[in-house]
């Protein structure tokens, strides 16, 4: 068999694996791979401006298309710059394969130029990683890397390839898929557990479906089956930040997001439920609030593909280790076979309506300032009116929570946000990645004035590839969430949370060849947003919003679901040290 | 404010893993990253083709934490199987120690007498010292070392615990 170089083997593997887009940045230790990609007929390479941008683009691409995102960076600083995005993908279970160049094998360990211990650094922030020391192993490793990244609980896999391995040759044959000796994720649920779950659900008087990102990772079928189960049982549905869109916000059964900035009805329903069916969520601390007061009277069923997520923070009555779609499929089949009907949940829904009547997402408007919540609500209206397929990404902070609260998501894979790691700088590159994977969609990054600056250099990338992404900055001249916490817990001592020396975002847009729009008054909002959507090509919008708005409702640190703050008047000036010590 | 800690229990975990580069770092790192304890850890390959290693870890933690440790270990791609020997039924655990003791006269005789009681072997001797080789449970070795300390303990090397389930089955 004719031999190929490691670089050619890698590229051939990518083709065999159906990779269409690679987000990357060249450098000394990946020059052979870049040469193999030169004028490649099927693989499109997106040249980023910073390697962190590449990782978030890959995440955005993956989350919006369901296909793994691929990153290619050089050794040393290329790899270390990718670490934040790799960690982000691990926390949010995003399938991603990161190929890093490495110094040649004979120089490893000598502190060579641009050497970093990439497998050491990424060992605990990746699902798995490899250092490939011979081209003969490369094909097998790359195929296995994609398999591991995309199956079970998805996550990032790093493949570190020394430069001499890229140049040395070996025969290439597409490896056959074999059963891995130790990696065999459980996707099919135990039949007895499904039986118990169905009976518990049928007998429940106050059930609630608590759903998360696992539903979306399970594919479109996961969302479809969730909707079917909700219809069959008549149970209310709430979701984590990561799960938004799996269940339609327009449904009567939708309670909104739960947790720290969740709705009053979602959190009270969780607290008062007698049965919680957790589907692909992980009882994160943002969701549970104070653990000893979390859902005290509920029996809990937990469906998760990752056994280590079960009983990690909250003890459950019935663990089900399985892929969401597979488990829901089994549950629905058994529910129908048993002839179960939706229970009479009238009393339960009456209580929920009582909580809904609190209207916890309402906000006051003075007519002078644009309320950030209004900006999101109007964006939602404008997007819906455009008739386009809409993908929303966010950065991290107040704007992210307002987007989660006030934008209605109807379908999965349309909401891209950094949940677990909470990475400022995620949203804009994620929008670029999503736009690459969905060229005809309207992709809007909702950002804050501080977080947009964390990866703002990627404006050049959008310009270069003519990607018509829109950035909507809710500009309040603060790191708003930091400022809000300082107001709540540190008697309004705003230590370093003011965004001084902000750039003129409109001029910045123009400098990069974008259109720039500034919206300053409430009466400009609707037209400004419409202009953003209607303007072809990339647009940056500097929307000046009320400076000191807080994100409510809010469960403060160390409080339970029933201790929600609904408005600023309830803020206590000083917190106990115990509460301050919580994140 | 004070930080409170929960009561811990000792568990012996037996793992089979692919014998590949970095596996020990992966496992040790998991323990540090998630704040778990390692009391001892041993590793050696156990198959004719050197493909599989057994790692024995003695850890301690509240039951919920130990359960989480096992789940996290099982999640690692090269980990084949994790068995909690402490929970799985009767098992044998052994540790080997080399114990250097110095002394003359009556101390020397007493050291030999105690070594005999503990069935420790003399593997090196000079006029003024012995090195004893002793195997047994961690507790037995602790006791032996404790007695030698009163006589003239110089230094100790211990292997950490290895363990297997009793009976004819593999874990």
XYZ file of C-alpha atoms in Angstrom:
754
model
C 0.000 0.000 0.000
C 1.240 3.474 -0.813
C 2.283 5.359 2.277
C 1.000 8.802 3.217
C 2.325 11.470 5.501
C 0.725 11.905 8.921
C -0.715 15.238 7.773
C -2.325 13.606 4.731
C -3.631 10.744 6.860
C -5.223 13.247 9.242
C -6.904 15.166 6.427
C -8.114 11.948 4.821
C -9.592 10.882 8.172
C -11.428 14.196 8.417
C -12.868 13.664 4.949
C -13.888 10.089 5.811
C -15.550 11.381 8.976
C -17.607 13.893 7.010
C -15.901 17.006 8.350
C -16.778 20.058 6.255
C -15.465 22.915 8.382
C -12.335 23.337 10.496
C -11.835 26.386 12.704
C -8.171 27.094 13.202
C -5.037 29.153 13.251
C -1.719 28.083 11.716
C 1.673 28.012 13.394
C 5.036 26.283 13.211
C 3.969 22.934 14.616
C 0.979 22.485 12.282
C 2.493 23.700 9.012
C 2.439 20.197 7.456
C -1.303 19.891 8.207
C -1.977 23.356 6.814
C -0.103 22.376 3.678
C -2.282 19.275 3.356
C -5.349 21.528 3.687
C -4.122 24.006 1.064
C -6.908 24.521 -1.493
C -8.683 21.458 -0.175
C -11.759 20.651 -2.304
C -14.173 19.670 0.506
C -12.834 20.893 3.861
C -13.354 24.586 4.450
C -10.926 26.175 6.875
C -12.086 29.216 8.845
C -9.134 31.357 9.871
C -9.860 32.826 13.283
C -8.135 35.727 15.020
C -7.455 33.970 18.339
C -7.562 30.260 19.164
C -10.191 30.707 21.881
C -12.437 32.054 19.138
C -11.890 28.844 17.163
C -13.042 26.677 20.047
C -16.230 28.657 20.646
C -16.950 28.720 16.908
C -16.632 24.951 16.909
C -19.002 24.810 19.876
C -21.527 27.059 18.126
C -21.244 24.983 14.978
C -21.724 21.764 16.958
C -24.614 22.956 19.110
C -26.528 24.352 16.144
C -25.944 21.487 13.696
C -25.584 18.443 15.956
C -22.298 17.601 14.221
C -18.935 17.706 16.008
C -16.967 20.943 15.819
C -13.361 20.655 14.688
C -10.500 22.905 15.789
C -6.933 22.980 14.475
C -4.298 24.954 16.380
C -0.559 24.969 16.787
C 1.524 23.867 19.753
C 2.272 25.916 22.878
C 0.254 29.138 22.892
C -2.111 27.792 20.230
C -3.041 24.919 22.507
C -3.139 26.935 25.747
C -5.362 29.566 24.130
C -7.791 26.770 23.276
C -8.067 25.556 26.865
C -10.980 27.797 27.888
C -13.102 26.631 24.970
C -12.189 22.992 25.618
C -13.263 23.365 29.251
C -16.447 25.124 28.168
C -17.294 22.229 25.842
C -16.636 19.728 28.628
C -18.946 21.502 31.061
C -21.740 21.886 28.501
C -21.273 18.459 26.834
C -20.490 19.779 23.363
C -18.950 17.343 20.839
C -15.657 18.798 19.674
C -12.353 17.474 18.374
C -9.321 19.693 18.879
C -6.216 18.894 16.875
C -3.098 20.491 18.264
C 0.366 20.541 16.770
C 3.230 19.543 19.033
C 6.998 19.916 18.835
C 8.701 16.889 17.235
C 8.863 13.814 19.472
C 12.620 14.084 20.033
C 12.153 17.616 21.432
C 9.265 16.802 23.789
C 10.318 17.554 27.334
C 13.193 19.839 26.395
C 11.342 23.155 26.806
C 11.532 23.565 23.043
C 10.197 26.672 21.294
C 6.389 26.759 21.549
C 6.333 23.554 23.561
C 3.596 23.042 26.119
C 2.472 19.824 27.799
C -0.820 19.855 25.923
C -2.020 16.415 27.001
C -1.091 17.272 30.586
C -2.838 20.629 30.489
C -5.983 19.315 28.812
C -6.197 15.990 30.658
C -8.829 17.177 33.085
C -10.661 19.628 30.850
C -11.269 17.187 27.991
C -13.372 14.061 27.770
C -10.259 12.288 26.542
C -6.957 13.175 24.926
C -4.147 11.587 22.968
C -0.527 12.224 22.109
C 0.114 10.410 18.841
C 3.727 9.322 18.567
C 3.673 7.455 15.252
C 1.809 8.083 11.984
C 0.737 4.429 11.920
C -1.521 5.046 14.928
C -2.962 8.330 13.692
C -5.964 7.072 11.722
C -7.152 4.855 14.528
C -6.793 7.645 17.082
C -8.584 10.265 14.985
C -11.528 7.971 14.292
C -11.699 6.980 17.948
C -11.513 10.647 18.978
C -14.603 11.473 16.901
C -16.389 8.417 18.259
C -15.696 9.427 21.855
C -16.525 13.109 21.271
C -19.923 12.355 19.757
C -21.218 9.356 21.710
C -22.303 8.884 25.308
C -22.190 12.234 27.056
C -20.604 14.320 24.296
C -17.495 16.345 25.001
C -14.196 17.673 23.701
C -11.386 15.318 22.680
C -7.857 16.582 22.082
C -5.446 14.957 19.625
C -1.881 16.230 20.003
C 0.278 15.488 16.945
C 4.037 16.149 16.984
C 5.376 17.811 13.858
C 7.580 14.872 12.825
C 4.557 12.556 13.047
C 2.799 14.862 10.574
C 5.684 14.454 8.129
C 6.614 10.768 8.620
C 4.693 8.274 6.493
C 2.587 5.192 7.078
C 0.029 3.190 5.107
C -3.526 4.494 5.474
C -6.659 2.452 5.450
C -9.943 3.687 6.861
C -10.104 1.896 10.215
C -13.014 -0.411 10.835
C -15.303 0.447 13.701
C -14.522 -1.980 16.475
C -15.929 -2.255 19.957
C -13.780 -0.213 22.299
C -12.268 -2.358 25.059
C -13.374 -0.028 27.855
C -15.464 2.864 26.448
C -19.038 1.618 26.097
C -21.556 4.232 27.222
C -24.902 2.882 28.360
C -27.676 4.287 26.167
C -30.508 1.831 26.751
C -32.337 2.056 30.058
C -32.960 -0.824 32.422
C -36.498 -2.101 31.724
C -37.413 -2.367 35.412
C -36.422 1.264 35.956
C -38.580 2.385 33.019
C -41.474 0.409 34.488
C -41.087 2.102 37.884
C -40.741 5.523 36.275
C -43.955 5.118 34.284
C -45.895 3.971 37.329
C -44.517 6.787 39.491
C -45.420 9.322 36.819
C -48.926 7.898 36.389
C -49.539 7.989 40.140
C -48.155 11.486 40.727
C -50.529 14.250 41.779
C -48.079 17.105 41.390
C -45.554 16.024 38.722
C -43.078 18.273 36.943
C -40.702 17.599 34.067
C -37.322 19.203 34.759
C -35.378 19.094 31.505
C -31.866 20.061 30.471
C -29.215 20.107 27.770
C -29.241 16.312 27.582
C -32.553 16.488 25.725
C -30.916 18.631 23.047
C -27.796 16.457 22.907
C -30.052 13.483 22.328
C -30.981 14.973 18.940
C -34.241 16.320 17.498
C -35.924 13.069 18.473
C -35.252 13.791 22.145
C -37.187 17.059 21.916
C -40.015 15.462 19.938
C -40.400 12.693 22.513
C -40.306 15.191 25.389
C -43.206 17.038 23.781
C -45.073 13.775 23.371
C -44.525 12.748 26.985
C -45.655 16.179 28.193
C -48.806 15.909 26.093
C -49.541 12.393 27.381
C -49.065 13.268 31.049
C -50.293 16.861 31.078
C -47.418 17.699 33.426
C -45.828 21.145 33.602
C -42.376 21.513 32.020
C -39.448 23.618 33.150
C -35.902 23.637 31.843
C -32.372 24.597 32.717
C -30.532 27.271 30.774
C -28.951 24.597 28.569
C -32.240 22.926 27.734
C -34.167 25.930 26.407
C -35.864 25.187 23.099
C -36.323 21.468 23.717
C -39.884 22.301 24.780
C -41.782 25.132 23.070
C -42.100 28.340 25.099
C -45.503 28.930 23.495
C -46.978 25.812 25.152
C -49.459 26.223 28.006
C -47.468 23.591 29.883
C -44.261 25.648 29.770
C -43.302 27.272 33.074
C -40.142 29.001 31.883
C -36.603 28.447 33.073
C -35.962 27.401 36.670
C -33.164 28.202 39.081
C -31.362 31.308 40.233
C -32.989 33.562 37.624
C -35.879 31.258 36.817
C -39.541 32.119 37.014
C -41.554 32.179 40.213
C -43.879 29.466 38.911
C -41.051 27.140 37.835
C -39.247 27.353 41.167
C -42.385 27.063 43.287
C -43.606 24.138 41.228
C -40.258 22.408 41.789
C -40.539 23.098 45.505
C -44.099 21.832 45.832
C -44.018 18.923 43.378
C -44.521 15.355 44.581
C -42.609 13.944 41.595
C -39.728 15.455 39.655
C -38.769 13.736 36.420
C -35.314 15.082 35.626
C -34.507 14.519 31.966
C -30.929 15.197 30.884
C -30.230 17.829 33.525
C -27.763 17.587 36.401
C -29.100 19.390 39.497
C -26.556 22.172 39.068
C -26.126 24.605 41.974
C -27.670 27.390 39.851
C -30.778 25.228 39.648
C -31.156 23.764 43.115
C -30.430 26.728 45.360
C -29.923 25.633 48.947
C -29.669 21.844 48.769
C -31.338 20.953 52.071
C -34.416 22.937 51.044
C -34.548 21.651 47.449
C -37.846 19.991 46.492
C -38.370 18.556 49.988
C -41.531 16.562 49.234
C -40.718 15.256 45.791
C -39.706 11.802 44.745
C -37.083 12.193 42.049
C -36.395 10.245 38.875
C -33.195 11.112 37.032
C -32.542 10.156 33.412
C -28.913 10.808 32.476
C -26.442 9.184 30.123
C -23.637 9.913 32.604
C -23.884 7.841 35.752
C -21.619 10.252 37.622
C -24.270 12.972 37.239
C -26.725 10.869 39.225
C -26.671 11.311 43.020
C -23.797 13.781 42.654
C -25.471 16.632 44.501
C -29.082 15.548 44.982
C -30.069 12.030 46.024
C -32.692 10.587 43.709
C -35.208 7.801 44.227
C -34.922 6.265 40.782
C -31.765 6.568 38.656
C -32.049 5.777 34.948
C -28.748 5.636 33.090
C -29.671 6.074 29.432
C -29.784 8.338 26.430
C -32.755 10.691 26.794
C -34.470 9.779 23.518
C -34.090 6.063 24.153
C -35.463 6.308 27.704
C -38.380 8.563 26.682
C -39.181 6.237 23.809
C -39.368 3.310 26.239
C -41.429 5.284 28.752
C -43.937 6.483 26.170
C -44.351 2.979 24.725
C -44.996 1.515 28.170
C -47.311 4.395 29.169
C -49.443 3.702 26.098
C -49.278 -0.065 26.546
C -50.533 0.237 30.113
C -53.369 2.468 28.913
C -52.434 5.277 31.303
C -54.291 8.549 30.907
C -53.170 11.955 32.061
C -54.091 12.242 35.753
C -56.501 14.876 36.928
C -53.978 17.610 37.568
C -56.554 20.398 37.869
C -55.699 21.248 41.458
C -51.969 21.269 40.674
C -52.456 23.516 37.655
C -54.637 25.841 39.719
C -51.772 26.333 42.153
C -49.364 26.870 39.265
C -51.702 29.519 37.805
C -51.580 31.242 41.189
C -47.785 31.432 40.985
C -47.965 32.520 37.361
C -50.236 35.373 38.389
C -47.293 36.874 40.293
C -45.884 37.689 36.835
C -42.326 37.426 38.061
C -40.758 38.506 34.769
C -42.579 41.854 34.668
C -40.464 44.998 34.845
C -41.176 48.677 35.253
C -40.554 51.124 32.426
C -40.119 54.857 32.764
C -40.284 55.766 29.082
C -36.884 57.492 29.246
C -34.487 54.529 29.319
C -34.611 51.364 27.264
C -35.167 48.522 29.700
C -32.891 45.607 28.728
C -35.801 43.198 29.114
C -37.763 45.282 26.595
C -34.865 45.109 24.149
C -34.932 41.299 24.314
C -38.725 41.126 24.051
C -38.676 43.431 21.020
C -35.838 41.431 19.470
C -37.980 38.323 19.877
C -40.893 40.023 18.136
C -38.701 41.334 15.342
C -37.078 37.922 14.824
C -40.459 36.197 14.746
C -41.750 38.771 12.256
C -38.748 38.217 9.984
C -39.962 34.704 9.228
C -36.383 33.480 9.274
C -34.873 30.563 11.115
C -33.368 32.306 14.128
C -30.353 31.240 16.183
C -29.583 33.179 19.352
C -26.220 33.098 21.105
C -25.242 34.973 24.229
C -22.245 36.024 26.165
C -22.380 35.637 29.950
C -24.035 37.915 32.450
C -27.261 39.827 32.957
C -28.048 40.002 29.228
C -27.750 36.204 29.089
C -30.335 35.739 31.832
C -32.657 38.344 30.321
C -32.369 36.574 26.966
C -33.226 33.256 28.630
C -36.215 34.854 30.345
C -37.663 37.039 27.614
C -36.875 35.313 24.298
C -39.280 32.482 23.524
C -37.518 29.417 22.166
C -39.610 26.983 20.174
C -37.076 24.513 18.803
C -33.847 22.839 19.905
C -30.386 23.843 18.663
C -31.420 27.496 18.302
C -30.110 28.704 21.663
C -26.358 28.690 22.231
C -24.999 29.843 25.537
C -22.206 29.014 27.949
C -23.953 27.441 30.908
C -21.557 25.386 32.997
C -18.345 27.328 32.678
C -20.029 30.711 32.177
C -17.467 31.919 29.652
C -17.571 35.587 28.742
C -16.445 35.752 25.129
C -18.361 32.625 24.115
C -21.327 34.139 22.343
C -19.870 36.047 19.438
C -17.572 33.312 18.108
C -20.358 30.787 18.746
C -22.571 32.907 16.484
C -19.909 32.803 13.762
C -19.691 29.007 14.077
C -23.471 28.668 14.011
C -23.676 30.901 10.942
C -21.058 28.730 9.185
C -23.197 25.671 9.831
C -26.488 27.427 9.034
C -25.755 29.918 6.259
C -29.409 30.889 5.760
C -30.312 31.444 9.412
C -30.562 34.778 11.155
C -27.866 34.490 13.823
C -27.918 37.059 16.609
C -25.421 37.305 19.453
C -26.958 39.034 22.450
C -24.033 40.547 24.316
C -23.054 42.868 27.118
C -20.672 45.769 26.711
C -18.021 43.973 28.771
C -18.245 40.404 27.480
C -18.366 41.354 23.801
C -14.861 42.739 24.236
C -13.502 39.363 25.296
C -13.420 38.003 21.736
C -14.206 41.093 19.712
C -11.214 40.434 17.445
C -13.341 37.825 15.655
C -15.173 40.641 13.846
C -12.449 40.269 11.237
C -13.329 36.583 10.829
C -16.979 37.383 10.119
C -15.909 40.021 7.618
C -13.481 37.674 5.872
C -16.026 34.893 5.389
C -18.936 37.276 4.696
C -20.942 35.882 7.583
C -23.983 38.075 8.250
C -23.987 37.679 12.036
C -25.668 40.326 14.145
C -24.382 41.503 17.518
C -26.861 43.195 19.836
C -24.979 44.793 22.724
C -27.110 45.680 25.720
C -24.783 48.450 26.795
C -25.186 49.564 30.396
C -21.520 50.484 30.836
C -21.120 47.883 33.566
C -20.242 44.278 34.042
C -23.856 44.156 35.009
C -24.009 40.846 36.850
C -20.886 41.642 38.859
C -22.345 45.047 39.688
C -25.666 43.458 40.676
C -23.931 41.069 43.094
C -21.908 43.937 44.526
C -25.134 45.859 45.055
C -26.706 42.839 46.751
C -23.818 41.549 48.817
C -21.273 44.354 49.190
C -23.438 47.407 49.908
C -23.060 48.783 46.375
C -19.291 49.045 46.473
C -18.752 48.720 42.712
C -15.193 47.487 42.767
C -13.870 47.428 39.178
C -17.201 46.603 37.566
C -17.602 49.853 35.624
C -16.777 49.530 31.910
C -14.553 52.538 31.553
C -13.081 53.580 28.204
C -15.557 51.664 26.080
C -14.902 51.861 22.369
C -17.379 53.508 20.016
C -18.924 50.212 18.881
C -20.501 51.786 15.784
C -17.171 53.131 14.588
C -15.528 49.832 15.490
C -18.041 48.056 13.281
C -17.288 50.439 10.448
C -13.559 49.860 10.904
C -14.128 46.142 10.304
C -16.430 46.737 7.330
C -19.603 46.044 9.294
C -22.706 48.148 9.589
C -23.029 49.856 12.968
C -26.276 51.026 14.555
C -26.771 52.912 17.792
C -30.090 52.758 19.642
C -30.422 55.226 22.498
C -34.107 55.856 23.187
C -37.112 53.567 23.632
C -38.783 55.021 20.548
C -35.787 54.008 18.420
C -35.747 50.406 19.573
C -38.224 48.767 17.230
C -36.919 50.425 14.090
C -33.305 49.881 15.127
C -33.813 46.160 15.614
C -35.654 45.885 12.315
C -32.798 47.688 10.604
C -30.325 45.260 12.188
C -32.258 42.281 10.829
C -32.862 43.793 7.394
C -29.305 44.985 6.812
C -27.416 42.396 4.791
C -24.024 41.368 6.137
C -22.736 41.649 9.679
C -24.197 44.324 11.952
C -23.175 45.524 15.392
C -25.808 47.305 17.446
C -24.894 49.444 20.439
C -28.158 49.512 22.349
C -27.912 51.825 25.346
C -30.026 50.409 28.130
C -30.893 51.456 31.671
C -27.591 51.400 33.521
C -28.572 50.027 36.909
C -31.203 47.424 36.013
C -31.034 44.217 37.979
C -31.929 40.764 36.810
C -34.960 39.447 38.689
C -36.396 37.201 39.903
C -33.375 35.960 41.761
C -32.648 33.283 44.313
C -29.770 34.733 46.309
C -26.796 32.568 47.270
C -27.670 30.071 49.973
C -31.421 30.571 49.638
C -34.127 28.098 48.676
C -36.576 28.141 45.762
C -39.218 29.675 47.984
C -37.005 32.622 48.985
C -36.976 34.366 45.627
C -36.353 38.063 45.335
C -38.805 39.569 42.893
C -37.703 43.184 42.780
C -34.961 45.527 43.944
C -36.868 46.632 47.042
C -36.296 43.239 48.620
C -32.530 43.510 48.486
C -30.775 43.151 51.806
C -27.704 45.348 52.134
C -25.311 42.838 53.696
C -25.100 39.061 53.424
C -23.821 36.556 55.947
C -20.325 35.167 55.377
C -21.863 31.734 54.729
C -23.931 33.133 51.875
C -21.031 35.212 50.547
C -18.820 32.128 50.413
C -21.148 30.458 47.915
C -20.579 31.159 44.262
C -17.229 31.270 59.408
C -15.722 27.781 59.747
C -15.506 25.041 57.137
C -17.119 21.764 58.222
C -16.071 18.303 57.096
C -18.047 15.067 56.927
C -17.088 11.741 58.521
C -15.083 9.466 56.253
C -14.879 5.716 55.795
C -11.950 3.745 54.327
C -12.547 1.947 51.000
C -10.241 -0.238 48.899
C -10.927 0.205 45.181
C -9.594 -2.206 42.583
C -9.401 -0.951 38.995
C -8.473 -2.602 35.747
C -7.236 -0.107 33.165
C -5.626 -0.045 29.739
C -1.883 0.130 30.267
C -1.264 3.337 28.339
C 0.790 6.483 28.789
C -0.721 8.952 31.204
C -3.228 6.621 32.823
C -1.766 7.117 36.296
C -1.766 10.901 35.849
C -5.383 10.718 34.690
C -6.436 8.870 37.823
C -4.291 10.736 40.334
C -5.350 14.020 38.734
C -9.022 13.124 39.004
C -8.582 12.704 42.745
C -6.864 16.070 43.182
C -9.184 17.900 40.775
C -12.297 16.774 42.617
C -10.834 16.935 46.093
C -10.880 13.202 46.873
C -8.390 11.504 49.211
C -5.783 8.937 48.213
C -4.339 7.032 51.189
C -2.358 4.715 48.946
C -2.166 3.790 45.289
C -0.407 0.873 43.627
C -0.127 0.039 39.942
C 1.412 -2.746 37.866
C 0.524 -4.521 34.647
C -1.144 -7.883 35.180
C -1.629 -9.529 31.775
C 0.828 -11.505 29.660
C 0.668 -8.948 26.841
C 1.101 -6.012 29.269
C -2.141 -4.474 27.962
C -3.984 -4.233 31.277
C -2.862 -2.865 34.619
C -4.440 -3.228 38.012
C -4.578 -0.146 40.163
C -5.479 -0.499 43.811
C -6.494 2.702 45.545
C -7.197 3.105 49.222
C -9.412 6.127 49.630
C -11.650 7.539 52.300
C -14.797 9.582 52.238
C -18.474 9.595 53.174
C -20.480 6.890 51.289
C -21.869 9.379 48.781
C -18.413 10.674 47.933
C -17.028 7.147 47.496
C -19.916 6.344 45.152
C -19.113 9.491 43.184
C -15.402 8.557 43.060
C -16.326 5.214 41.502
C -18.663 6.850 38.973
C -16.010 9.405 38.026
C -13.345 6.694 37.636
C -15.659 4.622 35.434
C -16.138 7.646 33.203
C -12.457 7.704 32.224
C -12.065 6.204 28.764
C -9.168 3.791 29.569
C -10.796 2.445 32.764
C -12.286 -1.014 32.216
C -13.784 -1.779 35.601
C -13.882 -0.391 39.104
C -14.672 -2.645 42.070
C -15.167 -1.381 45.592
C -13.635 -4.339 47.457
C -14.875 -2.978 50.764
C -18.477 -3.192 49.538
C -18.234 -6.185 47.186
C -17.777 -8.852 49.847
C -14.888 -10.557 51.641
C -11.508 -9.736 50.196
C -7.845 -10.112 50.994
C -5.622 -7.066 51.227
C -1.869 -7.045 51.697
C 0.853 -4.499 51.876
C 4.607 -5.021 51.949
C 7.012 -2.899 53.987
C 10.754 -2.738 54.390
C 11.615 -1.552 57.898
C 15.134 -0.494 58.876
C 15.921 -0.698 62.566
C 19.225 0.145 64.292
C 20.320 -0.954 67.723
C 22.754 -3.011 69.722
C 22.530 -5.429 72.603
C 19.095 -6.058 74.117
C 17.327 -3.807 71.518
C 18.668 -6.008 68.769
C 17.376 -9.155 70.389
C 14.004 -7.571 71.114
C 13.695 -6.424 67.469
C 14.341 -9.974 66.259
C 11.873 -11.392 68.795
C 9.126 -9.000 67.672
C 9.913 -9.666 64.011
C 9.395 -13.334 64.706
C 6.009 -12.624 66.300
C 4.983 -10.594 63.229
C 6.512 -13.132 60.845
C 8.797 -10.481 59.372
C 11.923 -11.663 57.512
C 15.390 -10.242 57.896
C 16.562 -9.257 54.399
C 19.647 -7.265 55.333
C 21.783 -7.042 58.415
C 24.842 -5.231 59.734
C 26.310 -5.368 63.219
C 24.110 -2.466 64.240
C 21.009 -2.763 62.018
C 18.395 -4.926 60.338
C 16.082 -4.465 57.413
C 12.886 -6.446 57.962
C 10.507 -7.436 55.200
C 6.949 -7.677 56.435
C 3.670 -8.280 54.626
C 0.157 -8.011 55.972
C -2.711 -5.658 56.384
C -2.068 -1.965 56.763
C -2.966 -2.250 60.432
C -0.483 -5.052 61.089
C 2.322 -3.086 59.461
C 1.332 0.033 61.401
C 1.591 -1.979 64.600
C 4.971 -3.460 63.715
C 6.376 -0.072 62.718
C 4.975 1.406 65.930
C 6.838 -1.154 68.031
C 10.055 -0.706 66.070
C 9.846 3.020 66.594
C 10.369 2.385 70.313
C 13.444 0.259 69.597
C 15.253 2.279 66.955
C 13.383 2.757 63.729
C 15.528 4.400 61.036
C 13.238 4.404 58.010
C 10.332 2.622 56.326
C 9.368 1.902 52.722
C 5.811 0.700 52.058
C 4.195 -0.489 48.836
C 0.631 0.517 49.551
C -2.238 -1.921 49.502
C -3.093 -4.550 46.875
C -6.267 -6.538 47.224
C -8.321 -9.299 45.604
C -11.788 -10.701 46.201
C -11.921 -14.052 48.000
C -13.222 -17.110 46.113
C -12.702 -18.388 42.582
C -14.246 -15.494 40.632
C -12.398 -12.500 39.143
C -13.716 -9.064 40.022
